[in-house]
Structures are given as structure tokens and as C-alpha cells.
Coordinates of C-alpha atoms in Angstrom, one line a residue:
M14 CA -71.6 103.8 -81.5
Y15 CA -68.3 103.5 -80.5
E16 CA -66.0 104.0 -83.4
L17 CA -63.7 101.5 -83.7
G18 CA -59.9 102.5 -84.6
F19 CA -58.7 99.9 -87.7
I20 CA -55.1 99.7 -89.6
Y21 CA -55.8 98.7 -92.4
P22 CA -52.1 97.3 -94.2
D23 CA -50.2 98.6 -96.7
W24 CA -49.5 96.4 -99.3
P25 CA -51.1 95.3 -102.9
A26 CA -53.6 92.5 -102.2
P27 CA -56.4 91.3 -104.5
A28 CA -59.2 93.5 -104.8
N29 CA -61.1 90.4 -103.3
V30 CA -58.2 90.0 -99.8
K31 CA -59.3 91.7 -96.9
A32 CA -57.4 92.5 -93.7
L33 CA -57.1 94.3 -90.8
C34 CA -55.8 95.1 -87.5
T35 CA -57.5 96.5 -84.9
S36 CA -56.2 99.3 -82.7
R37 CA -57.4 99.5 -78.3
L38 CA -59.8 102.5 -79.3
G39 CA -63.5 102.0 -79.6
G40 CA -64.3 99.3 -77.6
V41 CA -66.2 98.8 -74.0
S42 CA -63.7 97.0 -71.8
Q43 CA -62.4 99.0 -68.9
G44 CA -59.9 100.2 -66.6
A45 CA -56.9 98.0 -67.9
Y46 CA -58.2 96.8 -70.6
A47 CA -59.5 100.1 -72.0
S48 CA -61.1 99.9 -74.6
L49 CA -61.3 97.2 -77.1
N50 CA -60.0 94.2 -76.3
L51 CA -60.3 91.2 -78.2
A52 CA -58.7 88.9 -76.1
T53 CA -61.2 86.4 -72.9
H54 CA -57.9 84.6 -71.1
V55 CA -56.2 88.6 -70.4
G56 CA -58.8 88.5 -67.0
D57 CA -61.2 90.8 -69.0
D58 CA -64.9 91.0 -68.1
I59 CA -66.4 88.6 -70.7
A60 CA -69.4 89.9 -71.5
A61 CA -67.4 93.2 -73.3
V62 CA -64.9 91.1 -74.3
M63 CA -68.4 89.7 -76.5
Q64 CA -69.4 93.1 -77.0
N65 CA -66.1 94.1 -78.3
R66 CA -65.9 90.7 -81.1
L67 CA -69.9 91.7 -82.3
L68 CA -68.4 95.5 -82.9
L69 CA -65.5 94.1 -84.7
T70 CA -67.4 91.6 -86.7
Q71 CA -70.2 94.6 -87.2
Q72 CA -67.8 97.3 -88.1
A73 CA -65.2 95.6 -90.1
D74 CA -68.2 94.0 -92.1
L75 CA -66.8 90.4 -91.5
P76 CA -68.7 87.8 -93.2
E77 CA -69.2 85.5 -90.2
E78 CA -67.0 85.4 -86.7
P79 CA -63.5 84.9 -86.9
V80 CA -62.4 81.4 -85.5
W81 CA -60.6 82.6 -82.4
L82 CA -57.5 80.5 -81.4
N83 CA -56.1 79.1 -78.2
Q84 CA -52.6 80.7 -79.4
V85 CA -49.9 78.6 -76.7
H86 CA -46.8 79.8 -79.2
G87 CA -45.9 76.8 -81.2
T88 CA -46.3 76.8 -84.6
E89 CA -49.8 74.8 -85.4
V90 CA -51.8 75.5 -88.2
L91 CA -55.5 74.7 -88.1
V92 CA -56.9 74.7 -91.3
L93 CA -60.2 77.1 -91.4
E94 CA -61.6 74.2 -94.0
N95 CA -61.1 71.4 -91.4
W96 CA -62.7 73.2 -88.2
L97 CA -65.4 71.1 -86.9
G98 CA -65.8 74.0 -84.0
G99 CA -64.5 74.2 -80.4
V100 CA -61.5 76.2 -78.8
T101 CA -58.1 75.3 -81.4
D102 CA -54.6 75.3 -79.8
A103 CA -53.2 77.1 -83.0
D104 CA -50.8 80.1 -83.4
A105 CA -52.0 80.2 -87.3
S106 CA -55.2 80.1 -89.5
F107 CA -55.5 79.3 -92.8
A108 CA -58.2 79.5 -95.3
Q109 CA -58.9 79.6 -99.6
T110 CA -62.7 79.6 -98.7
A111 CA -64.5 82.8 -99.2
G112 CA -66.1 84.0 -96.1
K113 CA -64.1 82.4 -93.6
V114 CA -62.3 84.3 -91.5
C115 CA -58.5 83.8 -90.2
V116 CA -57.4 86.2 -86.5
V117 CA -54.7 86.1 -83.7
V118 CA -54.6 88.1 -81.1
T119 CA -51.6 90.3 -79.5
A120 CA -49.8 92.4 -77.4
D121 CA -46.5 93.2 -78.5
C122 CA -45.7 89.2 -80.2
L123 CA -45.7 90.1 -84.0
P124 CA -49.1 88.9 -86.5
V125 CA -48.0 88.7 -89.6
L126 CA -50.8 87.8 -92.9
F127 CA -49.9 86.4 -95.9
C128 CA -52.1 86.1 -99.3
D129 CA -51.1 84.4 -102.2
Q130 CA -51.1 87.2 -105.7
Q131 CA -54.1 85.3 -107.2
G132 CA -56.4 86.2 -104.2
R133 CA -57.2 81.8 -103.6
Q134 CA -55.4 81.6 -100.0
V135 CA -54.6 83.9 -96.7
A136 CA -53.4 83.3 -93.4
A137 CA -53.2 84.8 -90.2
A138 CA -50.2 83.8 -87.6
H139 CA -49.3 84.9 -84.3
A140 CA -45.1 84.9 -84.1
G141 CA -44.1 85.8 -80.8
W142 CA -40.1 85.1 -80.4
R143 CA -40.4 81.2 -79.6
G144 CA -43.1 80.3 -82.2
L145 CA -41.0 82.6 -84.5
C146 CA -37.9 80.3 -83.7
N147 CA -39.2 77.5 -83.9
G148 CA -41.3 77.3 -87.6
V149 CA -44.5 79.4 -87.4
L150 CA -44.2 81.1 -90.5
E151 CA -42.6 78.4 -92.4
Q152 CA -45.0 76.1 -91.6
T153 CA -48.2 78.2 -92.5
L154 CA -46.0 78.9 -95.9
Q155 CA -46.5 75.7 -96.2
H156 CA -50.3 75.4 -96.6
F157 CA -49.9 77.7 -99.6
A158 CA -49.4 76.7 -103.4
K159 CA -46.2 78.6 -103.9
P160 CA -45.0 80.1 -101.0
S161 CA -42.7 82.4 -104.3
E162 CA -46.0 84.3 -105.2
V163 CA -47.2 84.8 -101.6
M164 CA -46.7 88.4 -99.8
V165 CA -46.8 88.7 -96.4
W166 CA -47.5 92.3 -94.2
L167 CA -45.9 92.6 -90.6
G168 CA -48.6 94.5 -88.2
P169 CA -48.1 96.2 -85.2
A170 CA -45.3 94.4 -82.4
I171 CA -42.3 95.5 -79.6
G172 CA -40.1 97.4 -81.8
P173 CA -36.3 97.3 -81.6
A174 CA -36.1 99.5 -79.3
A175 CA -37.6 98.3 -76.6
F176 CA -37.6 94.3 -76.8
E177 CA -34.6 93.5 -74.6
V178 CA -34.6 89.8 -74.2
G179 CA -31.6 87.7 -72.3
A180 CA -29.0 85.5 -74.4
E181 CA -31.0 82.4 -74.5
V182 CA -32.8 84.1 -77.0
R183 CA -30.2 85.4 -79.4
Q184 CA -28.7 81.7 -79.0
A185 CA -32.1 80.4 -80.2
F186 CA -32.3 82.3 -83.5
L187 CA -28.5 82.1 -83.7
Q188 CA -28.8 78.2 -83.5
Q189 CA -31.7 78.5 -86.8
D190 CA -29.4 80.9 -88.7
A191 CA -26.4 82.8 -88.2
A192 CA -27.4 85.5 -90.5
A193 CA -29.6 86.2 -87.1
N194 CA -26.9 87.9 -85.1
R195 CA -27.7 91.0 -87.2
A196 CA -31.0 91.1 -85.2
F197 CA -29.5 91.5 -82.1
V198 CA -27.5 94.5 -80.4
P199 CA -25.6 93.8 -76.9
T200 CA -27.4 96.2 -74.1
G201 CA -24.8 94.9 -71.4
H202 CA -25.5 92.0 -68.9
G203 CA -26.1 89.4 -71.6
K204 CA -29.0 90.8 -72.6
Y205 CA -30.0 91.8 -76.3
L206 CA -32.0 94.4 -78.2
A207 CA -34.0 91.8 -80.2
D208 CA -35.8 93.0 -83.8
I209 CA -38.3 91.0 -84.5
Y210 CA -38.8 92.3 -87.4
L211 CA -35.8 91.9 -89.2
L212 CA -36.1 88.2 -87.5
A213 CA -39.1 87.5 -89.1
R214 CA -38.1 89.4 -92.7
Q215 CA -35.1 86.6 -92.1
R216 CA -37.2 83.4 -91.8
L217 CA -39.9 84.8 -94.8
T218 CA -37.1 85.6 -97.3
A219 CA -34.9 81.9 -96.9
A220 CA -38.3 80.5 -97.3
G221 CA -38.9 81.8 -100.5
V222 CA -41.2 85.2 -99.7
T223 CA -40.2 88.2 -101.9
Q224 CA -43.2 91.0 -100.7
I225 CA -42.6 91.6 -97.5
Y226 CA -44.7 94.4 -96.2
G227 CA -45.5 96.2 -93.2
G228 CA -43.2 96.2 -89.7
N229 CA -42.7 100.1 -88.7
D230 CA -44.6 100.3 -85.3
C231 CA -44.5 100.1 -81.7
T232 CA -46.9 98.1 -79.9
V233 CA -44.6 99.4 -76.4
S234 CA -44.3 103.3 -77.4
A235 CA -47.5 103.6 -78.6
P236 CA -49.6 103.8 -75.4
Q237 CA -53.0 105.3 -76.8
Q238 CA -53.3 102.9 -79.7
F239 CA -52.0 99.9 -79.0
F240 CA -52.2 97.4 -75.8
S241 CA -48.7 96.4 -74.8
Y242 CA -47.9 93.2 -71.9
R243 CA -44.4 94.2 -72.2
R244 CA -45.4 97.4 -71.3
D245 CA -48.3 96.7 -68.6
G246 CA -48.5 93.3 -67.9
Q247 CA -52.3 93.2 -67.1
T248 CA -53.3 94.5 -70.9
G249 CA -55.5 94.1 -73.5
R250 CA -55.0 92.2 -77.2
M251 CA -55.5 93.6 -80.4
A252 CA -56.9 91.1 -83.5
S253 CA -55.0 91.0 -86.7
L254 CA -57.4 89.2 -89.5
I255 CA -57.6 88.5 -92.7
W256 CA -60.2 86.7 -95.3
L257 CA -61.7 86.1 -98.8
S258 CA -64.4 88.3 -100.1
Q259 CA -67.9 86.7 -101.4
N260 CA -67.9 88.6 -104.7

């Protein structure tokens, strides 16, 4: 029996909202992907990934198979009620029907889970710096009836002490909002340490979200618990999932 290591959001979501994030622990993948890699696009043995996904479905007691996205660092949101099957290019998914499972995979990029206070709508978004800067969180919020009644959980991502970026990344955010300057600390030679958690909070707050939770982990600095692309290059991916229960 493989026992998977789940992280559960610490947030006051309604009881019928179910959410979790996987760690790298408990799967069957080997080598650089050890052990719970859930992504098919990173070079891992596909049979191992499928076994890991089956373990996830079983141990998380998922109501059905999650709808896995082909993430492209964009802002497209897939409404699961409209999904016709196959792989879809998108970086977020939204659902308001019980049993439909939203999921994104990450290994330094920021996973963001959303639910409304009534427990009627949920979403998951993949926010790398490009998607975050270009509005993937705002696009996801557009699908909710009342963004002001949405709560958000920020999952494990690259921390502010590890995320060094070039001046072009800082400039891209400053063109959107001058307040983003607070999220960048110069390190010299035109480089900056970026706080992706603060950047996300700024964007969510500006969009009217007042309940924001999580944002305390660093994937880079916890190699036993998390995959990290920045740290390892060749590596697996964790999954962050959210759904509405059927009872």
C-alpha cells in the first residue's frame, strides 16, 4: 500500500468543498521523478504516472477522474461543464457541478484554489509568473457569480528567497501595477528576488478578494517534500485539486 502525502488547505471553506495538494511522497515513479509525479509531459514513464494518478483518485476518494489540463502559461479557463473530452490547453478550470474535479500541476509555479462562500463554485489555477502577470487569476474570478464572496488558497510554490528573476519580469509586473515594486528585492547585476505570493495577493486584492489563505511554503527549500523545477531541472509535478462533494 502506497500512502500518499497530502496537504490540506487551512481555510474556512464550506464543508462540501473538498481540496488538497499532493507532495512528492507516496508514488511509484523512480529517479528524478520519485515518487508521486502526476505529470505526463516531463519525461517520466507514462505507466508510472497513470499508476500515481490512480493512487491519487483512490486515496483522495475523488468522485471521478480529474480533468488534467495541458498547461501553457496562459490565462485560458476551462469550464468543466463544457468539457467534451480530450486534452485542453488551459491554465485554470472552473466547476459548479458536484463531482467535477479541478486540478493543476506545479513544481515552483503557484497553484491557486478558489471557492465561493456558499460552496457552489470552485476553481483551480496554475500561476507561473507569465500567467499571473497576464491575468490568469482575474480570468478565473470572472467565472464566479460574486468575486467579492470568493476565498482563495495559495499552495506550495517557489518562495521569495529562491525566486531570482531578471529586470524584464519586474518591469512586466510594474506595467500592470506600480505597487508590484514591493514584491521585488534587487540582488545586483539586474536581478531581483520576486515574491510570487505577494504578487498574487496584490492581484487578488485588486480584484476584490478579501479572504486569501496559504502562501507559506517554498518548494525549492524542501526537497524531501516538494518537486522543484528551479532546483532540479528534471523533476516531477505535484497536483492541487478542488471539487464539490455530492452530499
